[in-house]
Coordinates of C-alpha atoms in Angstrom, one line a residue:
M611 CA -17.0 -0.4 30.5
L612 CA -15.5 3.1 30.3
N613 CA -17.2 6.1 32.3
T614 CA -16.3 9.5 32.3
S615 CA -13.7 10.3 35.1
D616 CA -11.4 6.8 33.3
I617 CA -11.6 8.8 30.0
L618 CA -10.9 12.1 32.2
E619 CA -7.8 10.2 33.9
T620 CA -6.3 9.1 30.5
I621 CA -6.5 12.5 28.9
N622 CA -5.1 13.5 32.1
M623 CA -2.1 11.5 31.8
I624 CA -1.3 12.3 28.2
S625 CA -1.4 15.7 28.5
Q626 CA 0.2 16.0 31.8
E627 CA 1.9 13.2 33.3
N628 CA 3.8 12.1 29.6
L629 CA 1.7 9.2 28.7
D630 CA 2.6 8.0 25.0
V631 CA 3.0 5.1 23.6
R632 CA 7.1 4.9 23.3
T633 CA 6.7 2.7 19.9
I634 CA 4.7 0.4 17.4
T635 CA 7.4 -1.7 16.1
M636 CA 6.8 -4.3 13.0
G637 CA 9.2 -7.2 13.7
I638 CA 9.8 -9.1 10.0
S639 CA 11.2 -12.2 8.8
L640 CA 13.8 -12.5 6.7
F641 CA 14.3 -15.9 6.0
D642 CA 13.2 -16.0 2.7
C643 CA 16.1 -13.5 1.8
V644 CA 18.1 -15.6 1.5
S645 CA 21.2 -15.5 -1.4
E646 CA 24.3 -16.2 -2.5
D647 CA 24.8 -13.3 -4.2
E648 CA 25.3 -10.2 -1.4
N649 CA 23.8 -7.8 -3.7
R650 CA 20.3 -9.8 -4.2
L651 CA 20.2 -10.4 -0.7
C652 CA 20.7 -6.7 -0.1
D653 CA 17.7 -5.8 -2.5
K654 CA 15.6 -8.5 -1.3
I655 CA 16.0 -7.2 2.4
Y656 CA 15.3 -3.9 1.2
D657 CA 12.1 -5.1 -1.2
K658 CA 10.6 -7.0 1.9
I659 CA 10.8 -4.6 4.7
T660 CA 9.3 -1.7 2.4
K661 CA 6.9 -3.8 1.0
K662 CA 5.6 -5.4 4.7
A663 CA 5.9 -1.9 6.6
E664 CA 4.6 0.0 3.8
K665 CA 1.6 1.0 5.7
L666 CA 3.4 1.5 9.5
V667 CA 3.9 5.0 9.8
P668 CA 0.6 6.0 8.1
V669 CA -0.9 3.5 10.4
G670 CA 1.0 4.8 13.4
E671 CA 0.0 8.6 12.5
E672 CA -3.9 7.4 12.0
I673 CA -4.5 6.0 15.5
E674 CA -2.6 9.1 16.9
K675 CA -5.3 11.0 15.3
R676 CA -8.0 8.6 16.2
Y677 CA -7.7 8.1 20.1
G678 CA -4.9 11.6 21.0
I679 CA -2.5 9.0 22.2
P680 CA 1.2 10.6 21.3
I681 CA 3.2 7.1 19.6
V682 CA 6.6 8.6 19.7
N683 CA 8.2 5.7 17.6
K684 CA 7.8 3.8 14.7
R685 CA 10.2 1.2 14.1
V686 CA 11.1 -1.8 12.6
S687 CA 12.9 -5.2 14.1
V688 CA 13.8 -8.2 11.6
T689 CA 15.5 -11.2 11.7
P690 CA 19.0 -11.5 13.3
I691 CA 21.2 -10.5 10.5
S692 CA 23.9 -13.0 10.8
L693 CA 21.1 -16.1 10.3
V694 CA 20.4 -14.8 6.7
G695 CA 23.7 -13.7 5.6
G696 CA 25.3 -16.9 4.9
N697 CA 28.6 -16.9 3.5
I698 CA 28.6 -13.2 2.7
S699 CA 32.0 -11.0 3.0
P700 CA 32.5 -8.4 6.0
E701 CA 31.9 -6.3 3.4
G702 CA 28.8 -7.8 2.3
Y703 CA 27.7 -6.9 6.0
I704 CA 28.0 -3.4 5.4
K705 CA 25.8 -3.1 2.5
V706 CA 23.4 -5.1 3.9
A707 CA 23.1 -2.4 7.1
K708 CA 23.2 0.4 4.2
A709 CA 20.1 -1.6 2.7
M710 CA 18.7 -1.5 6.2
Q711 CA 18.7 2.0 6.1
R712 CA 17.7 3.1 3.0
A713 CA 14.4 0.9 3.8
A714 CA 13.9 2.9 6.7
N715 CA 14.3 6.3 5.4
T716 CA 11.9 4.8 2.6
L717 CA 9.6 4.3 4.8
G718 CA 9.7 7.3 7.3
I719 CA 10.8 5.0 10.6
N720 CA 12.5 6.3 13.8
F721 CA 14.8 3.3 14.1
I722 CA 15.4 -0.7 12.4
G723 CA 16.8 -3.3 14.5
G724 CA 17.9 -6.8 13.9
F725 CA 21.9 -6.3 12.6
S726 CA 22.5 -8.9 15.5
A727 CA 24.0 -11.9 16.3
L728 CA 23.4 -14.9 18.8
V729 CA 26.6 -15.9 19.8
Q730 CA 25.9 -17.5 23.6
K731 CA 27.3 -20.8 23.4
G732 CA 29.6 -20.3 20.2
M733 CA 30.4 -18.0 16.9
T734 CA 29.5 -19.5 13.3
E735 CA 31.6 -17.5 10.6
S736 CA 28.6 -15.7 9.9
A737 CA 28.8 -13.9 12.9
K738 CA 32.5 -13.4 13.5
R739 CA 31.8 -11.6 10.2
L740 CA 29.0 -9.5 11.1
I741 CA 30.2 -8.7 14.4
S742 CA 33.9 -7.5 12.7
V743 CA 32.1 -5.0 11.1
I744 CA 29.4 -3.6 13.3
P745 CA 31.6 -0.5 14.1
E746 CA 31.6 0.5 10.6
A747 CA 28.0 -0.5 9.8
L748 CA 26.8 1.7 12.4
T749 CA 29.1 4.5 11.7
E750 CA 28.2 4.4 8.0
T751 CA 24.2 4.3 9.2
D752 CA 22.0 6.7 11.5
I753 CA 19.3 4.4 12.3
V754 CA 20.4 1.0 12.2
C755 CA 20.6 -0.6 15.8
S756 CA 22.8 -3.6 16.6
S757 CA 22.8 -6.2 19.5
V758 CA 24.8 -9.3 20.4
N759 CA 23.6 -12.0 22.6
V760 CA 26.6 -13.1 24.1
A761 CA 25.5 -15.1 27.0
S762 CA 22.0 -16.9 28.8
T763 CA 21.4 -19.2 31.6
K764 CA 20.7 -22.3 29.6
A765 CA 23.9 -21.7 27.9
G766 CA 26.5 -20.0 30.3
I767 CA 28.8 -17.0 29.0
N768 CA 30.5 -17.0 26.1
M769 CA 34.2 -15.1 27.3
D770 CA 35.5 -14.7 24.1
A771 CA 32.4 -13.0 22.4
I772 CA 32.7 -10.5 25.5
A773 CA 36.1 -10.1 24.6
L774 CA 35.0 -9.2 21.0
M775 CA 32.9 -6.8 22.1
G776 CA 35.3 -4.8 24.0
N777 CA 36.8 -4.1 20.7
T778 CA 34.2 -3.8 18.8
I779 CA 33.0 -0.7 21.5
K780 CA 36.1 1.1 21.6
R781 CA 36.6 1.0 17.6
A782 CA 32.7 2.1 17.2
A783 CA 33.7 4.9 19.8
Y784 CA 36.4 6.2 18.0
L785 CA 35.1 6.0 14.4
T786 CA 32.0 7.7 15.3
R787 CA 34.3 10.6 17.8
D788 CA 33.4 13.3 16.0
K789 CA 29.5 13.2 17.0
D790 CA 30.0 12.0 20.8
S791 CA 30.6 7.9 19.9
I792 CA 27.5 8.3 18.9
A793 CA 27.9 4.5 17.3
C794 CA 28.1 3.0 20.8
A795 CA 24.6 4.3 21.8
K796 CA 23.2 2.1 18.9
L797 CA 24.7 -1.3 20.2
V798 CA 23.7 -3.6 22.9
V799 CA 25.7 -6.5 24.6
F800 CA 22.8 -9.0 26.0
A801 CA 22.3 -11.9 28.1
N802 CA 18.9 -13.8 27.4
V803 CA 17.7 -11.6 25.0
P804 CA 14.3 -12.1 24.1
D805 CA 12.3 -12.4 20.5
D806 CA 10.2 -9.9 20.6
N807 CA 11.6 -6.8 22.2
P808 CA 9.8 -3.5 20.5
F809 CA 12.7 -1.3 21.9
M810 CA 16.3 -0.3 20.6
A811 CA 18.8 -0.9 20.3
G812 CA 18.1 -4.2 21.0
A813 CA 15.4 -5.1 19.1
F814 CA 15.1 -7.8 16.4
H815 CA 12.5 -10.4 15.2
G816 CA 13.4 -13.8 16.6
I817 CA 13.3 -17.1 15.1
G818 CA 9.9 -18.4 16.9
E819 CA 7.8 -15.9 15.5
D820 CA 5.5 -15.1 12.8
E821 CA 6.4 -13.8 9.4
T822 CA 5.5 -10.3 10.4
A823 CA 4.2 -9.2 14.1
I824 CA 3.2 -6.1 15.8
N825 CA 5.0 -5.3 19.0
V826 CA 3.9 -2.3 21.4
G827 CA 6.0 -0.8 24.0
V828 CA 4.0 1.6 26.7
S829 CA 5.7 4.3 28.7
G830 CA 4.4 6.2 31.8
P831 CA 7.1 6.9 34.6
G832 CA 5.2 10.3 34.9
V833 CA 2.1 8.6 35.5
V834 CA 3.3 6.6 38.2
A835 CA 5.5 9.5 40.0
S836 CA 2.3 11.6 40.2
A837 CA -0.2 8.7 41.0
I838 CA 2.8 8.1 44.1
K839 CA 2.9 11.6 45.0
R840 CA -1.2 12.1 44.7
A841 CA -0.9 9.3 47.6
G842 CA 0.9 10.8 50.0
D843 CA 2.0 9.4 53.3
C844 CA 0.6 5.6 52.8
S845 CA 1.9 2.4 53.4
L846 CA 4.2 0.5 51.0
S847 CA 1.6 -1.9 50.5
E848 CA -0.8 0.5 50.2
L849 CA 1.9 2.0 47.3
A850 CA 2.4 -1.3 46.1
D851 CA -1.4 -1.6 44.9
L852 CA -1.7 2.0 43.6
I853 CA 1.5 1.0 41.3
K854 CA -0.2 -2.1 40.4
K855 CA -3.6 -0.2 39.3
T856 CA -1.7 2.4 37.5
A857 CA 0.5 0.1 35.4
F858 CA -3.1 -1.9 34.2
K859 CA -4.2 1.5 33.1
I860 CA -1.1 2.2 30.8
T861 CA -1.2 -0.9 29.7
R862 CA -4.3 -1.0 28.7
V863 CA -3.8 2.1 26.5
G864 CA -1.1 -0.1 25.0
Q865 CA -3.4 -2.8 24.1
L866 CA -5.9 -0.9 22.3
V867 CA -3.1 0.5 20.3
A868 CA -1.4 -2.7 19.8
M869 CA -4.9 -4.6 18.9
E870 CA -5.9 -1.3 16.0
A871 CA -2.3 -1.0 14.5
S872 CA -2.7 -5.3 14.4
K873 CA -5.9 -4.8 12.7
M874 CA -5.9 -2.2 10.5
L875 CA -1.7 -3.5 9.0
D876 CA -3.4 -7.2 9.1
V877 CA -0.5 -8.3 10.9
P878 CA -0.4 -10.4 14.1
F879 CA -0.6 -9.0 17.7
G880 CA 2.8 -9.9 18.9
I881 CA 3.2 -8.5 22.5
I882 CA 2.9 -5.6 24.9
D883 CA 6.2 -4.6 26.4
L884 CA 5.1 -2.4 29.7
S885 CA 8.2 -1.2 30.5
L886 CA 8.6 2.3 32.1
A887 CA 10.4 3.9 29.7
P888 CA 11.9 7.3 30.4
T889 CA 13.0 10.3 28.5
P890 CA 15.0 13.5 29.4
A891 CA 11.5 15.5 29.6
I892 CA 11.1 17.0 33.1
G893 CA 8.8 14.3 34.9
D894 CA 9.1 11.5 32.7
S895 CA 11.5 10.1 34.9
V896 CA 12.3 6.3 36.6
A897 CA 14.6 8.3 39.2
H898 CA 11.6 10.5 40.4
I899 CA 9.4 7.4 41.2
L900 CA 11.9 6.4 43.5
E901 CA 12.6 9.6 44.8
E902 CA 8.9 10.0 45.6
M903 CA 8.8 6.5 47.4
G904 CA 11.0 8.0 49.7
L905 CA 14.6 8.9 49.0
E906 CA 16.1 11.5 49.5
T907 CA 18.1 10.9 46.2
C908 CA 18.4 8.2 43.5
G909 CA 20.9 6.3 44.2
A910 CA 20.7 6.4 48.1
H911 CA 21.1 3.1 50.4
G912 CA 17.1 1.4 49.6
T913 CA 17.1 2.4 46.1
T914 CA 17.6 -1.2 45.0
A915 CA 14.8 -2.0 47.7
C916 CA 12.7 0.6 46.1
L917 CA 13.3 -0.2 42.3
A918 CA 12.5 -4.2 42.9
M919 CA 9.4 -3.2 44.7
L920 CA 8.4 -0.7 41.5
N921 CA 9.4 -3.4 38.8
D922 CA 7.1 -6.4 40.8
A923 CA 4.0 -3.9 40.8
V924 CA 4.2 -2.7 37.3
K925 CA 4.1 -6.4 36.1
K926 CA 1.6 -8.0 38.2
G927 CA -0.3 -4.6 37.2
G928 CA 0.5 -5.0 33.3
V929 CA -0.4 -8.8 33.0
M930 CA -4.0 -8.3 34.5
A931 CA -4.3 -5.5 31.6
S932 CA -3.0 -8.1 28.6
S933 CA -2.5 -11.9 28.2
R934 CA 0.4 -10.9 25.6
V935 CA 2.7 -9.2 27.8
G936 CA 6.6 -9.9 27.0
G937 CA 9.6 -8.0 25.9
L938 CA 11.4 -6.7 28.5
S939 CA 8.8 -5.6 30.5
G940 CA 9.7 -3.6 33.6
A941 CA 11.3 -0.5 34.9
F942 CA 14.4 0.9 32.4
I943 CA 17.2 3.2 34.5
P944 CA 19.2 4.3 31.1
V945 CA 21.2 7.1 32.3
S946 CA 21.3 10.1 29.9
E947 CA 17.2 9.1 28.7
D948 CA 16.4 10.0 32.7
Q949 CA 16.2 13.5 34.0
G950 CA 16.7 12.1 37.3
M951 CA 18.8 9.6 36.7
I952 CA 21.1 12.4 35.1
H953 CA 20.9 14.5 38.1
A954 CA 22.1 12.0 40.5
V955 CA 25.1 10.8 38.9
E956 CA 26.0 14.7 38.7
C957 CA 25.7 15.0 42.7
G958 CA 27.5 12.1 43.2
S959 CA 24.4 9.7 44.6
L960 CA 24.6 7.6 41.7
T961 CA 27.7 5.5 40.6
L962 CA 28.4 2.4 38.6
E963 CA 28.6 0.2 41.1
K964 CA 25.1 1.4 42.3
L965 CA 23.6 1.1 39.0
E966 CA 25.1 -2.5 38.8
A967 CA 23.8 -3.4 41.9
M968 CA 20.2 -1.8 41.0
T969 CA 20.2 -4.1 37.5
A970 CA 19.7 -7.3 39.5
V971 CA 15.8 -6.5 39.7
C972 CA 14.8 -4.2 37.0
S973 CA 14.5 -4.8 33.6
V974 CA 17.9 -4.4 31.1
G975 CA 20.6 -3.3 32.8
L976 CA 23.4 -0.7 32.4
D977 CA 21.8 1.5 29.7
M978 CA 23.7 4.5 27.8
I979 CA 26.5 4.7 30.6
A980 CA 29.2 7.3 29.6
V981 CA 32.4 6.6 30.8
P982 CA 36.0 8.1 29.6
G983 CA 37.3 7.8 26.4
D984 CA 40.5 6.2 27.1
T985 CA 39.1 3.5 29.2
P986 CA 40.9 0.1 28.2
E987 CA 39.3 -2.7 26.7
A988 CA 39.8 -5.0 29.4
V989 CA 37.5 -2.8 31.7
I990 CA 34.8 -2.9 29.2
C991 CA 35.0 -6.4 29.0
G992 CA 34.5 -6.7 32.7
I993 CA 32.0 -4.3 33.0
I994 CA 30.1 -6.4 30.2
A995 CA 30.9 -9.4 32.3
D996 CA 29.8 -8.4 35.6
E997 CA 26.7 -7.6 34.2
I998 CA 26.1 -10.6 32.0
S999 CA 26.6 -13.0 34.7
I1000 CA 23.6 -10.9 37.0
G1001 CA 21.6 -12.0 33.9
V1002 CA 22.5 -15.8 33.4
A1003 CA 22.8 -16.4 37.8
N1004 CA 18.9 -15.1 38.1
T1005 CA 17.5 -16.3 34.7
K1006 CA 16.6 -12.6 33.5
T1007 CA 17.6 -10.4 30.7
T1008 CA 20.4 -8.2 31.2
A1009 CA 22.4 -5.9 29.0
V1010 CA 25.2 -3.4 28.4
R1011 CA 24.9 -0.3 26.3
I1012 CA 28.1 2.1 27.1
I1013 CA 29.5 5.0 25.7
P1014 CA 33.4 5.0 25.9
A1015 CA 33.4 8.6 24.7
Y1016 CA 36.5 9.5 22.8
G1017 CA 38.5 12.1 24.0
K1018 CA 36.1 13.0 27.2
A1019 CA 36.5 12.7 30.7
V1020 CA 35.3 12.4 34.1
G1021 CA 33.5 15.9 34.3
D1022 CA 32.4 16.2 30.7
K1023 CA 29.1 15.2 28.8
I1024 CA 27.9 13.8 26.4
D1025 CA 24.8 15.4 24.0
F1026 CA 22.6 13.2 21.3
G1027 CA 19.2 15.2 21.8
G1028 CA 16.4 14.0 21.1
L1029 CA 15.1 10.6 22.9
L1030 CA 19.0 9.5 23.2
G1031 CA 19.4 12.8 26.0
Y1032 CA 22.6 13.6 27.4
A1033 CA 24.7 12.0 29.9
P1034 CA 27.7 13.1 32.3
I1035 CA 30.9 11.1 31.8
M1036 CA 30.7 8.6 35.0
D1037 CA 34.0 7.6 37.1
L1038 CA 35.4 4.4 36.8
N1039 CA 37.2 1.9 38.9
M1040 CA 40.4 1.3 36.8
R1041 CA 41.9 -1.7 38.0
S1042 CA 42.3 -4.1 35.6
P1043 CA 40.5 -7.4 34.7
A1044 CA 42.7 -8.2 31.8
K1045 CA 44.3 -11.3 33.0
F1046 CA 40.6 -12.9 33.6
I1047 CA 39.2 -11.7 30.5
S1048 CA 42.4 -12.9 28.5
R1049 CA 41.9 -16.6 29.7
G1050 CA 38.9 -16.9 27.0
G1051 CA 37.1 -19.7 26.9
H1052 CA 33.4 -20.0 28.2
I1053 CA 31.5 -19.6 31.8
P1054 CA 29.7 -23.0 32.4
A1055 CA 26.0 -22.5 32.6
P1056 CA 24.8 -22.3 36.4
I1057 CA 23.4 -25.3 37.7
H1058 CA 19.8 -24.1 38.1
S1059 CA 19.7 -24.0 34.5
L1060 CA 19.3 -27.9 34.3
K1061 CA 15.6 -28.0 34.9
N1062 CA 14.4 -30.6 32.1

């Protein structure tokens, strides 16, 4: 039963503390679209997406009006395209990406994800062909997003795939050099990728999912930061309890939106992703939460401990609010999308090495990191390998979304606007891991993966 104080508190979260539902994402299976003819495949993909998600945007807007809850993005994720592409040519995969873009334009959605491949243990010919044209596909489309899963705790790390992704990222940066290498902002390299993630750029509709599903991603870093500020000088135990209660309230808002969307669209309710997803807006920052917990600046010694406590408390509060928690579910630390993270990098408090340490205890990984455009492929591969290893060893999802901004150097900035924000170019250790990367092969799965 809601009382007046609960209603007023939620209204204040929305109006003053940047609470929103970051995304309603409809997952759509494309397995029945398979065709030997690439033009027929494109037509079937376009037709199915536009038919299944026809009412997604109107329903999202209706829920916004009915409850006064901002829904920032309406998105679609599809079956990893390499699984339905069959024997089509690399050029055929570009046609598929363009068909996805046309469908997204018809629907009026913000992003569409699933131009993806799963290569944690090996690469099929279809996966190789898709990966070979990711830079072109992301350059020739605006809102199509791509992801490649190169490792898992069960399978180990596919170092050949990581080497391939280093080259792919560099080519994507070059092809969109006139737009601050924006193609790289739509490409994620994963370990232990989840099947039901509603957040871009890594969303796709997993092979064990329903024909269609509604997955909702909530947000609310500003709400958590405000609650901590109001709490004053309480103990860490009290602080953890406060964060849990706040996460519970945030997740209940997402649960309401997900259930309403599921009912109105007649689509099964998938999951709530209770990640704290920041934006460049003032007061909507995960870094500011950590600073309210007692750090002078994000990146100071103690940052990883604060983030570990925050992530744990968010998850504990969220799972009490919904029995359908999934996706990534934690605290995101994308540099370009978080005003506090941007400041911490600019003032020298937050380095890439510190960010890497933080990813061991939070959601996702090195996200929206801008680095010099002349960063060698091998260094990018080394950064990916390090981050992916954290995910494999800790049985968690980690990822890298790195932007070697063509023509940019340390001290420069890139600016994408909107939710993607802007970012300072971060300094890197340019010592080369080239010999290590060139060995290729597979890093075996850790011993603790043998749980059967």
